[in-house]
PDB file of C-alpha atoms and ligand atoms in Angstrom:
ATOM      1  CA  MET A   1      18.633  99.871 -30.222  1.00 45.00           C
ATOM      2  CA  LYS A   2      16.837  97.349 -32.358  1.00 45.00           C
ATOM      3  CA  LYS A   3      17.175  94.912 -29.346  1.00 48.00           C
ATOM      4  CA  ASN A   4      15.563  97.614 -27.113  1.00 51.00           C
ATOM      5  CA  ILE A   5      12.550  97.859 -29.431  1.00 49.00           C
ATOM      6  CA  VAL A   6      12.075  94.244 -29.549  1.00 51.00           C
ATOM      7  CA  PHE A   7      12.168  94.215 -25.852  1.00 50.00           C
ATOM      8  CA  LEU A   8       9.768  97.192 -25.563  1.00 49.00           C
ATOM      9  CA  THR A   9       7.313  95.344 -28.012  1.00 48.00           C
ATOM     10  CA  LEU A  10       7.565  92.279 -25.800  1.00 48.00           C
ATOM     11  CA  LEU A  11       6.908  94.291 -22.653  1.00 47.00           C
ATOM     12  CA  LEU A  12       3.781  95.780 -24.264  1.00 47.00           C
ATOM     13  CA  LEU A  13       2.671  92.501 -25.428  1.00 45.00           C
ATOM     14  CA  THR A  14       3.132  91.011 -21.984  1.00 45.00           C
ATOM     15  CA  LYS A  15       1.073  93.891 -20.483  1.00 44.00           C
ATOM     16  CA  MET A  16      -1.640  93.604 -23.020  1.00 44.00           C
ATOM     17  CA  VAL A  17      -1.961  89.767 -22.441  1.00 44.00           C
ATOM     18  CA  PHE A  18      -2.000  90.484 -18.684  1.00 46.00           C
ATOM     19  CA  SER A  19      -4.749  92.966 -18.862  1.00 46.00           C
ATOM     20  CA  GLN A  20      -6.769  91.042 -21.333  1.00 52.00           C
ATOM     21  CA  ALA A  21      -6.602  88.086 -19.085  1.00 85.00           C
ATOM     22  CA  TYR A  22      -9.117  89.736 -16.676  1.00 94.00           C
ATOM     23  CA  ASN A  23     -10.960  91.810 -19.160  1.00 91.00           C
ATOM     24  CA  GLY A  24     -14.310  90.831 -17.942  1.00 94.00           C
ATOM     25  CA  LEU A  25     -13.505  92.191 -14.484  1.00 97.00           C
ATOM     26  CA  GLN A  26     -12.950  95.774 -13.095  1.00 97.00           C
ATOM     27  CA  LYS A  27      -9.483  96.785 -11.999  1.00 97.00           C
ATOM     28  CA  MET A  28      -9.191  98.636  -8.667  1.00 97.00           C
ATOM     29  CA  ASN A  29      -7.458 101.871  -9.210  1.00 95.00           C
ATOM     30  CA  GLY A  30      -5.194 103.908  -6.885  1.00 96.00           C
ATOM     31  CA  VAL A  31      -3.673 100.946  -5.141  1.00 96.00           C
ATOM     32  CA  SER A  32      -0.377  99.271  -5.377  1.00 95.00           C
ATOM     33  CA  GLN A  33      -1.695  95.758  -5.378  1.00 96.00           C
ATOM     34  CA  LYS A  34      -3.200  93.930  -8.374  1.00 97.00           C
ATOM     35  CA  VAL A  35      -6.883  93.795  -7.563  1.00 98.00           C
ATOM     36  CA  TYR A  36      -9.752  92.724  -9.937  1.00 98.00           C
ATOM     37  CA  PHE A  37     -13.447  92.314  -9.041  1.00 98.00           C
ATOM     38  CA  SER A  38     -16.785  91.672 -10.559  1.00 98.00           C
ATOM     39  CA  ALA A  39     -19.290  94.403 -11.287  1.00 96.00           C
ATOM     40  CA  SER A  40     -20.868  95.668  -8.158  1.00 90.00           C
ATOM     41  CA  ALA A  41     -18.365  93.934  -5.949  1.00 97.00           C
ATOM     42  CA  GLY A  42     -16.171  96.994  -5.546  1.00 97.00           C
ATOM     43  CA  GLU A  43     -17.064  97.779  -1.825  1.00 96.00           C
ATOM     44  CA  ARG A  44     -16.393  94.042  -1.021  1.00 96.00           C
ATOM     45  CA  ALA A  45     -13.131  94.086  -2.790  1.00 98.00           C
ATOM     46  CA  ARG A  46     -11.954  97.330  -0.913  1.00 97.00           C
ATOM     47  CA  LYS A  47     -12.905  95.717   2.378  1.00 96.00           C
ATOM     48  CA  ILE A  48     -11.077  92.472   1.580  1.00 97.00           C
ATOM     49  CA  LEU A  49      -7.991  94.270   0.383  1.00 98.00           C
ATOM     50  CA  ASP A  50      -7.827  96.422   3.440  1.00 96.00           C
ATOM     51  CA  ASN A  51      -6.918  93.289   5.524  1.00 96.00           C
ATOM     52  CA  VAL A  52      -4.770  91.920   2.776  1.00 98.00           C
ATOM     53  CA  ALA A  53      -2.745  94.909   2.236  1.00 98.00           C
ATOM     54  CA  LYS A  54      -2.171  95.394   5.981  1.00 98.00           C
ATOM     55  CA  ALA A  55      -1.278  91.622   6.443  1.00 98.00           C
ATOM     56  CA  GLU A  56       1.170  91.840   3.392  1.00 98.00           C
ATOM     57  CA  ILE A  57       3.041  94.882   5.065  1.00 98.00           C
ATOM     58  CA  TYR A  58       3.015  92.944   8.382  1.00 98.00           C
ATOM     59  CA  PHE A  59       4.416  89.715   6.947  1.00 98.00           C
ATOM     60  CA  GLU A  60       6.923  91.327   4.896  1.00 98.00           C
ATOM     61  CA  LYS A  61       8.423  93.032   7.835  1.00 97.00           C
ATOM     62  CA  LYS A  62       8.513  89.713   9.769  1.00 97.00           C
ATOM     63  CA  LEU A  63       9.403  87.261   6.964  1.00 97.00           C
ATOM     64  CA  LYS A  64      11.624  89.448   4.767  1.00 97.00           C
ATOM     65  CA  VAL A  65       9.904  88.116   1.449  1.00 97.00           C
ATOM     66  CA  HIS A  66       7.848  89.877  -1.211  1.00 97.00           C
ATOM     67  CA  PRO A  67       4.981  87.944  -2.645  1.00 97.00           C
ATOM     68  CA  ASP A  68       3.523  88.354  -6.239  1.00 96.00           C
ATOM     69  CA  TYR A  69      -0.257  87.872  -6.381  1.00 97.00           C
ATOM     70  CA  THR A  70      -3.512  89.070  -7.854  1.00 97.00           C
ATOM     71  CA  LEU A  71      -6.574  89.352  -5.819  1.00 98.00           C
ATOM     72  CA  LEU A  72      -9.808  88.448  -7.548  1.00 98.00           C
ATOM     73  CA  VAL A  73     -13.158  89.065  -5.788  1.00 98.00           C
ATOM     74  CA  LEU A  74     -15.675  87.227  -7.891  1.00 98.00           C
ATOM     75  CA  SER A  75     -19.482  86.903  -8.529  1.00 98.00           C
ATOM     76  CA  PRO A  76     -20.697  83.280  -9.202  1.00 97.00           C
ATOM     77  CA  SER A  77     -20.687  83.814 -13.120  1.00 97.00           C
ATOM     78  CA  ASP A  78     -17.125  85.282 -13.116  1.00 97.00           C
ATOM     79  CA  TRP A  79     -16.008  82.501 -10.794  1.00 97.00           C
ATOM     80  CA  LYS A  80     -16.634  80.071 -13.625  1.00 97.00           C
ATOM     81  CA  ILE A  81     -14.205  81.925 -15.788  1.00 96.00           C
ATOM     82  CA  TYR A  82     -11.466  82.989 -13.445  1.00 96.00           C
ATOM     83  CA  ALA A  83     -11.342  80.608 -10.502  1.00 96.00           C
ATOM     84  CA  HIS A  84      -9.972  77.014 -10.221  1.00 95.00           C
ATOM     85  CA  PRO A  85     -12.305  74.818 -12.394  1.00 93.00           C
ATOM     86  CA  ASN A  86     -12.726  72.466  -9.668  1.00 91.00           C
ATOM     87  CA  ALA A  87     -13.410  74.876  -6.828  1.00 93.00           C
ATOM     88  CA  ILE A  88     -17.020  75.277  -5.815  1.00 94.00           C
ATOM     89  CA  TYR A  89     -18.325  78.802  -5.452  1.00 97.00           C
ATOM     90  CA  GLY A  90     -17.237  80.300  -2.085  1.00 96.00           C
ATOM     91  CA  ILE A  91     -14.099  78.222  -1.263  1.00 94.00           C
ATOM     92  CA  PRO A  92     -11.186  80.616  -1.077  1.00 95.00           C
ATOM     93  CA  HIS A  93      -8.120  79.472  -2.895  1.00 96.00           C
ATOM     94  CA  TYR A  94      -4.664  80.241  -4.140  1.00 96.00           C
ATOM     95  CA  LEU A  95      -3.403  79.205  -7.576  1.00 96.00           C
ATOM     96  CA  GLN A  96       0.274  78.863  -8.441  1.00 93.00           C
ATOM     97  CA  ASP A  97       0.115  81.723 -10.960  1.00 95.00           C
ATOM     98  CA  GLY A  98      -0.447  83.954  -8.120  1.00 95.00           C
ATOM     99  CA  ARG A  99      -4.283  84.333  -8.286  1.00 97.00           C
ATOM    100  CA  LEU A 100      -5.924  84.697  -4.853  1.00 97.00           C
ATOM    101  CA  VAL A 101      -9.455  83.993  -5.290  1.00 97.00           C
ATOM    102  CA  VAL A 102     -12.441  84.801  -3.090  1.00 98.00           C
ATOM    103  CA  ALA A 103     -16.258  85.008  -3.559  1.00 98.00           C
ATOM    104  CA  SER A 104     -18.073  88.412  -3.528  1.00 97.00           C
ATOM    105  CA  GLU A 105     -21.431  87.147  -2.465  1.00 96.00           C
ATOM    106  CA  ASN A 106     -22.953  84.949   0.276  1.00 95.00           C
ATOM    107  CA  ASN A 107     -23.469  81.506  -1.101  1.00 96.00           C
ATOM    108  CA  ASP A 108     -24.701  77.871  -0.807  1.00 95.00           C
ATOM    109  CA  PHE A 109     -21.313  76.657   0.471  1.00 94.00           C
ATOM    110  CA  TRP A 110     -21.154  79.065   3.302  1.00 95.00           C
ATOM    111  CA  LYS A 111     -24.957  78.733   4.214  1.00 94.00           C
ATOM    112  CA  ARG A 112     -24.768  74.934   4.103  1.00 91.00           C
ATOM    113  CA  ASN A 113     -21.866  74.962   6.629  1.00 90.00           C
ATOM    114  CA  THR A 114     -23.370  77.504   8.850  1.00 91.00           C
ATOM    115  CA  PRO A 115     -23.953  75.759  12.313  1.00 89.00           C
ATOM    116  CA  PRO A 116     -27.707  75.055  12.655  1.00 87.00           C
ATOM    117  CA  VAL A 117     -28.794  77.452  15.262  1.00 86.00           C
ATOM    118  CA  ASP A 118     -31.960  75.356  16.133  1.00 88.00           C
ATOM    119  CA  LYS A 119     -29.959  72.395  17.174  1.00 88.00           C
ATOM    120  CA  LEU A 120     -27.007  74.033  19.113  1.00 91.00           C
ATOM    121  CA  PRO A 121     -26.596  74.639  22.935  1.00 92.00           C
ATOM    122  CA  GLU A 122     -27.950  78.045  23.907  1.00 94.00           C
ATOM    123  CA  ALA A 123     -24.429  79.430  24.698  1.00 94.00           C
ATOM    124  CA  GLN A 124     -23.085  78.726  21.184  1.00 94.00           C
ATOM    125  CA  VAL A 125     -26.114  80.154  19.555  1.00 94.00           C
ATOM    126  CA  ARG A 126     -25.585  83.475  21.566  1.00 95.00           C
ATOM    127  CA  LYS A 127     -21.932  83.646  20.396  1.00 96.00           C
ATOM    128  CA  LEU A 128     -22.863  82.927  16.834  1.00 96.00           C
ATOM    129  CA  ARG A 129     -25.566  85.608  16.826  1.00 96.00           C
ATOM    130  CA  ALA A 130     -23.447  88.160  18.603  1.00 97.00           C
ATOM    131  CA  THR A 131     -20.578  87.632  15.956  1.00 97.00           C
ATOM    132  CA  TYR A 132     -22.219  87.085  12.605  1.00 97.00           C
ATOM    133  CA  LEU A 133     -25.774  88.485  12.662  1.00 95.00           C
ATOM    134  CA  ASP A 134     -26.605  90.372   9.348  1.00 94.00           C
ATOM    135  CA  LYS A 135     -29.217  93.136   8.811  1.00 93.00           C
ATOM    136  CA  ASN A 136     -31.839  90.364   8.024  1.00 93.00           C
ATOM    137  CA  GLY A 137     -31.322  88.909  11.437  1.00 93.00           C
ATOM    138  CA  GLN A 138     -29.552  85.803  10.022  1.00 93.00           C
ATOM    139  CA  VAL A 139     -26.213  84.130  10.941  1.00 94.00           C
ATOM    140  CA  ASN A 140     -24.161  85.144   7.882  1.00 96.00           C
ATOM    141  CA  LEU A 141     -20.504  83.994   7.591  1.00 96.00           C
ATOM    142  CA  THR A 142     -19.235  86.722   5.234  1.00 96.00           C
ATOM    143  CA  ASP A 143     -17.123  88.485   7.769  1.00 96.00           C
ATOM    144  CA  PHE A 144     -15.431  85.107   8.503  1.00 97.00           C
ATOM    145  CA  PHE A 145     -14.727  84.147   4.822  1.00 96.00           C
ATOM    146  CA  ASP A 146     -13.586  87.593   3.897  1.00 96.00           C
ATOM    147  CA  LEU A 147     -10.665  87.072   6.388  1.00 97.00           C
ATOM    148  CA  LEU A 148      -9.616  83.992   4.530  1.00 97.00           C
ATOM    149  CA  ALA A 149      -7.994  86.089   1.786  1.00 98.00           C
ATOM    150  CA  VAL A 150      -5.228  86.709   4.314  1.00 98.00           C
ATOM    151  CA  HIS A 151      -4.851  82.818   4.635  1.00 98.00           C
ATOM    152  CA  GLU A 152      -4.499  82.660   0.772  1.00 98.00           C
ATOM    153  CA  LEU A 153      -1.886  85.467   1.047  1.00 98.00           C
ATOM    154  CA  GLY A 154       0.021  83.189   3.478  1.00 98.00           C
ATOM    155  CA  HIS A 155       0.327  80.674   0.419  1.00 97.00           C
ATOM    156  CA  ALA A 156       1.745  83.523  -1.755  1.00 98.00           C
ATOM    157  CA  PHE A 157       4.397  84.318   0.933  1.00 98.00           C
ATOM    158  CA  GLN A 158       5.394  80.456   1.221  1.00 98.00           C
ATOM    159  CA  LYS A 159       5.738  80.343  -2.617  1.00 97.00           C
ATOM    160  CA  ALA A 160       7.761  83.701  -2.724  1.00 97.00           C
ATOM    161  CA  ALA A 161      10.119  82.199   0.033  1.00 98.00           C
ATOM    162  CA  GLY A 162      10.567  79.029  -1.893  1.00 96.00           C
ATOM    163  CA  MET A 163       9.362  77.063   1.056  1.00 97.00           C
ATOM    164  CA  LEU A 164       8.924  73.295   0.915  1.00 94.00           C
ATOM    165  CA  GLY A 165       5.801  72.890   3.105  1.00 87.00           C
ATOM    166  CA  GLN A 166       6.756  69.287   4.025  1.00 94.00           C
ATOM    167  CA  ARG A 167       3.074  68.417   4.343  1.00 94.00           C
ATOM    168  CA  ASN A 168      -0.193  69.751   2.918  1.00 94.00           C
ATOM    169  CA  TRP A 169      -1.610  69.913   6.354  1.00 94.00           C
ATOM    170  CA  LEU A 170       1.385  71.865   7.574  1.00 95.00           C
ATOM    171  CA  SER A 171       1.233  74.367   4.772  1.00 96.00           C
ATOM    172  CA  GLU A 172      -2.516  74.920   5.529  1.00 96.00           C
ATOM    173  CA  LEU A 173      -1.892  75.213   9.271  1.00 96.00           C
ATOM    174  CA  LEU A 174       0.947  77.628   8.700  1.00 97.00           C
ATOM    175  CA  CYS A 175      -1.360  79.944   6.723  1.00 98.00           C
ATOM    176  CA  ASN A 176      -3.955  79.680   9.500  1.00 98.00           C
ATOM    177  CA  VAL A 177      -1.239  80.520  12.073  1.00 97.00           C
ATOM    178  CA  MET A 178      -0.206  83.566   9.977  1.00 98.00           C
ATOM    179  CA  LEU A 179      -3.787  84.699   9.686  1.00 98.00           C
ATOM    180  CA  HIS A 180      -4.434  84.312  13.470  1.00 98.00           C
ATOM    181  CA  THR A 181      -1.180  85.920  14.329  1.00 98.00           C
ATOM    182  CA  PHE A 182      -1.844  88.987  12.052  1.00 98.00           C
ATOM    183  CA  ILE A 183      -5.444  89.503  13.376  1.00 98.00           C
ATOM    184  CA  ALA A 184      -4.350  89.045  17.008  1.00 98.00           C
ATOM    185  CA  GLU A 185      -1.485  91.468  16.668  1.00 98.00           C
ATOM    186  CA  LYS A 186      -2.872  94.061  14.389  1.00 97.00           C
ATOM    187  CA  ASN A 187      -6.788  93.829  14.393  1.00 96.00           C
ATOM    188  CA  PRO A 188      -7.761  91.931  17.504  1.00 97.00           C
ATOM    189  CA  ARG A 189     -11.412  93.287  17.324  1.00 97.00           C
ATOM    190  CA  LEU A 190     -11.818  90.809  14.471  1.00 97.00           C
ATOM    191  CA  ILE A 191     -10.784  87.729  16.655  1.00 98.00           C
ATOM    192  CA  PRO A 192     -14.422  86.694  17.308  1.00 98.00           C
ATOM    193  CA  SER A 193     -15.109  86.813  13.502  1.00 98.00           C
ATOM    194  CA  LEU A 194     -12.077  84.671  12.848  1.00 98.00           C
ATOM    195  CA  THR A 195     -12.590  82.168  15.781  1.00 98.00           C
ATOM    196  CA  VAL A 196     -16.246  81.545  16.642  1.00 98.00           C
ATOM    197  CA  PHE A 197     -17.381  79.859  13.488  1.00 97.00           C
ATOM    198  CA  PRO A 198     -14.553  77.287  13.559  1.00 97.00           C
ATOM    199  CA  GLN A 199     -14.896  76.704  17.240  1.00 96.00           C
ATOM    200  CA  VAL A 200     -18.648  75.887  16.944  1.00 95.00           C
ATOM    201  CA  THR A 201     -18.039  73.794  13.941  1.00 94.00           C
ATOM    202  CA  VAL A 202     -15.292  71.763  15.513  1.00 93.00           C
ATOM    203  CA  ALA A 203     -17.486  71.160  18.542  1.00 90.00           C
ATOM    204  CA  GLY A 204     -20.615  70.185  16.675  1.00 85.00           C
ATOM    205  CA  PHE A 205     -20.011  69.111  13.084  1.00 85.00           C
ATOM    206  CA  PRO A 206     -22.216  65.952  12.389  1.00 85.00           C
ATOM    207  CA  LEU A 207     -19.548  63.278  12.052  1.00 87.00           C
ATOM    208  CA  GLU A 208     -21.593  61.246   9.531  1.00 89.00           C
ATOM    209  CA  ARG A 209     -21.017  64.062   6.959  1.00 89.00           C
ATOM    210  CA  LEU A 210     -17.053  63.459   7.299  1.00 93.00           C
ATOM    211  CA  LYS A 211     -15.374  60.906   5.100  1.00 95.00           C
ATOM    212  CA  TYR A 212     -11.904  61.813   6.473  1.00 96.00           C
ATOM    213  CA  THR A 213     -10.683  63.041   9.843  1.00 94.00           C
ATOM    214  CA  SER A 214      -6.892  62.265  10.356  1.00 93.00           C
ATOM    215  CA  LEU A 215      -3.831  64.338   9.292  1.00 92.00           C
ATOM    216  CA  GLU A 216      -2.683  61.259   7.484  1.00 92.00           C
ATOM    217  CA  ASP A 217      -5.896  61.141   5.358  1.00 94.00           C
ATOM    218  CA  PHE A 218      -5.560  64.843   4.689  1.00 95.00           C
ATOM    219  CA  GLU A 219      -2.057  64.033   3.210  1.00 94.00           C
ATOM    220  CA  ILE A 220      -3.074  61.052   1.217  1.00 95.00           C
ATOM    221  CA  TYR A 221      -6.549  62.210  -0.079  1.00 96.00           C
ATOM    222  CA  TYR A 222      -5.736  65.903  -0.311  1.00 94.00           C
ATOM    223  CA  ASN A 223      -7.064  66.412  -3.928  1.00 92.00           C
ATOM    224  CA  ASP A 224     -10.084  64.261  -3.343  1.00 93.00           C
ATOM    225  CA  ILE A 225     -10.912  66.191  -0.109  1.00 95.00           C
ATOM    226  CA  ALA A 226     -10.314  69.582  -1.545  1.00 90.00           C
ATOM    227  CA  GLN A 227     -12.126  69.028  -4.803  1.00 88.00           C
ATOM    228  CA  LYS A 228     -14.739  66.523  -4.214  1.00 91.00           C
ATOM    229  CA  ASN A 229     -15.603  66.896  -0.471  1.00 93.00           C
ATOM    230  CA  PRO A 230     -15.671  70.576   0.175  1.00 90.00           C
ATOM    231  CA  ASP A 231     -17.593  70.392   3.367  1.00 91.00           C
ATOM    232  CA  ASN A 232     -15.049  67.776   4.801  1.00 94.00           C
ATOM    233  CA  TYR A 233     -12.286  70.121   3.577  1.00 94.00           C
ATOM    234  CA  GLY A 234     -14.012  73.072   5.436  1.00 93.00           C
ATOM    235  CA  TRP A 235     -14.021  70.916   8.471  1.00 95.00           C
ATOM    236  CA  TYR A 236     -10.336  70.337   8.326  1.00 96.00           C
ATOM    237  CA  GLN A 237      -9.801  74.067   7.958  1.00 96.00           C
ATOM    238  CA  CYS A 238     -11.941  74.755  10.847  1.00 96.00           C
ATOM    239  CA  ARG A 239      -9.794  72.359  12.880  1.00 95.00           C
ATOM    240  CA  PHE A 240      -6.590  74.175  11.581  1.00 95.00           C
ATOM    241  CA  HIS A 241      -8.170  77.442  12.665  1.00 97.00           C
ATOM    242  CA  VAL A 242      -8.784  76.152  16.183  1.00 95.00           C
ATOM    243  CA  VAL A 243      -5.238  74.662  16.319  1.00 94.00           C
ATOM    244  CA  ALA A 244      -3.707  77.903  14.977  1.00 96.00           C
ATOM    245  CA  GLY A 245      -5.472  79.778  17.785  1.00 96.00           C
ATOM    246  CA  GLN A 246      -4.068  77.359  20.382  1.00 93.00           C
ATOM    247  CA  ILE A 247      -0.432  77.849  18.979  1.00 94.00           C
ATOM    248  CA  TYR A 248      -0.802  81.567  19.047  1.00 96.00           C
ATOM    249  CA  ASP A 249      -2.285  81.629  22.464  1.00 95.00           C
ATOM    250  CA  SER A 250       0.518  79.591  23.996  1.00 92.00           C
ATOM    251  CA  GLY A 251       3.524  80.576  21.697  1.00 93.00           C
ATOM    252  CA  GLY A 252       2.551  84.128  20.458  1.00 95.00           C
ATOM    253  CA  LEU A 253       4.302  85.751  17.572  1.00 96.00           C
ATOM    254  CA  ALA A 254       7.513  83.665  18.335  1.00 95.00           C
ATOM    255  CA  ALA A 255       5.549  80.390  17.241  1.00 94.00           C
ATOM    256  CA  MET A 256       4.752  81.749  13.713  1.00 96.00           C
ATOM    257  CA  ASN A 257       8.418  82.913  13.225  1.00 96.00           C
ATOM    258  CA  ASN A 258       9.839  79.734  14.505  1.00 95.00           C
ATOM    259  CA  LEU A 259       7.613  77.492  12.344  1.00 95.00           C
ATOM    260  CA  TRP A 260       8.395  79.641   9.319  1.00 97.00           C
ATOM    261  CA  GLY A 261      12.155  79.474   9.965  1.00 96.00           C
ATOM    262  CA  ALA A 262      12.005  75.732  10.679  1.00 95.00           C
ATOM    263  CA  LEU A 263      10.327  74.974   7.440  1.00 96.00           C
ATOM    264  CA  LEU A 264      12.446  77.318   5.366  1.00 96.00           C
ATOM    265  CA  SER A 265      15.612  75.674   6.614  1.00 94.00           C
ATOM    266  CA  HIS A 266      14.828  72.203   5.180  1.00 94.00           C
ATOM    267  CA  LYS A 267      14.767  71.879   1.418  1.00 93.00           C
ATOM    268  CA  GLN A 268      14.359  68.053   1.426  1.00 95.00           C
ATOM    269  CA  LYS A 269      11.249  66.290   2.446  1.00 96.00           C
ATOM    270  CA  LEU A 270      11.513  65.001   5.970  1.00 96.00           C
ATOM    271  CA  SER A 271      10.468  61.724   7.311  1.00 95.00           C
ATOM    272  CA  ASP A 272       7.453  61.686   9.834  1.00 90.00           C
ATOM    273  CA  LEU A 273       9.829  61.311  12.857  1.00 91.00           C
ATOM    274  CA  GLU A 274      12.236  64.112  11.576  1.00 94.00           C
ATOM    275  CA  LEU A 275       9.254  66.338  11.094  1.00 93.00           C
ATOM    276  CA  ILE A 276       7.810  65.727  14.557  1.00 90.00           C
ATOM    277  CA  ASN A 277      11.323  66.406  15.879  1.00 92.00           C
ATOM    278  CA  LEU A 278      11.537  69.655  13.855  1.00 93.00           C
ATOM    279  CA  LEU A 279       8.137  70.830  15.194  1.00 91.00           C
ATOM    280  CA  LYS A 280       9.031  70.056  18.703  1.00 90.00           C
ATOM    281  CA  THR A 281      12.367  72.168  18.451  1.00 90.00           C
ATOM    282  CA  ALA A 282      10.501  74.926  16.525  1.00 88.00           C
ATOM    283  CA  HIS A 283       8.176  75.582  19.355  1.00 86.00           C
ATOM    284  CA  PRO A 284       6.589  73.398  22.184  1.00 86.00           C
ATOM    285  CA  ALA A 285       3.158  74.893  21.285  1.00 81.00           C
ATOM    286  CA  LEU A 286       3.310  73.378  17.812  1.00 83.00           C
ATOM    287  CA  ASP A 287       4.098  69.830  19.006  1.00 83.00           C
ATOM    288  CA  GLN A 288       1.336  70.114  21.639  1.00 81.00           C
ATOM    289  CA  ALA A 289      -1.218  71.315  19.182  1.00 77.00           C
ATOM    290  CA  ILE A 290      -0.428  68.473  16.797  1.00 80.00           C
ATOM    291  CA  ALA A 291      -0.646  65.930  19.564  1.00 81.00           C
ATOM    292  CA  ASN A 292      -3.994  67.311  20.559  1.00 80.00           C
ATOM    293  CA  TRP A 293      -5.438  66.632  17.103  1.00 81.00           C
ATOM    294  CA  LYS A 294      -6.165  63.009  18.013  1.00 75.00           C
ATOM    295  CA  LYS A 295      -7.903  63.672  21.193  1.00 66.00           C
TER     296      LYS A 295
HETATM  297 ZN1  LIG B   1      -4.877  77.157   1.985  1.00 76.65          ZN
END
């Protein structure tokens, strides 16, 4: 009995510490997920959760794992308290303690990386405006960045499965393959929001703004790129989105399932050659997409 009381006290204490951890934020009520958001970001949080919750159900069915995560939708001032200390405002990210962090407001990072409509070919401008125009008549990437919460959810699934991602670029690519597959299969009307910005960026990003471009660089300088070169990091992610689209278009749902299964079946770090062979056998679309990276 005494043991039970101690146990109960501990439970209460844990619960208290947990709720105190986000006591500057509002908790979303009436949902089974753990969701906290900044004042006046409730509507955005509901919109973002809508996709995340549907994606969670979808991935759980396909991958048979249950992730533990806490979705945080943050204003710039709350970001300073609850996000990764080295992540600039607007860059969505996942932390090992399960925090899945996204911005609640349009911001400098998104604006700076919005393709310059005055310098682009007419066809691309038309596509951008048709996809992302906001009520002020500006190209606004909010609808794209909101979808990235599902990419971060992909990291939570990889962690729950105990997956060794083999390479940083492959873990990131897998998250984008998961995101693209989910949107294509379950919410295809959002495909333009997900694909137009990365496609235009990859086609026309000013190369002088890129310090790193190869997959090898991404591996070696991952922390430097992610924390000190966010625009360069964004360019890599755009390329991973484009590659993920190519993988889905030629391999469908099977490509995601096969890549997931292949990575899960190896608990040791593979050599480059072993990894290439694994990707080849997992799905031809994967090998092809990686080979295309250098072209
Ligand atoms: Zn990621």
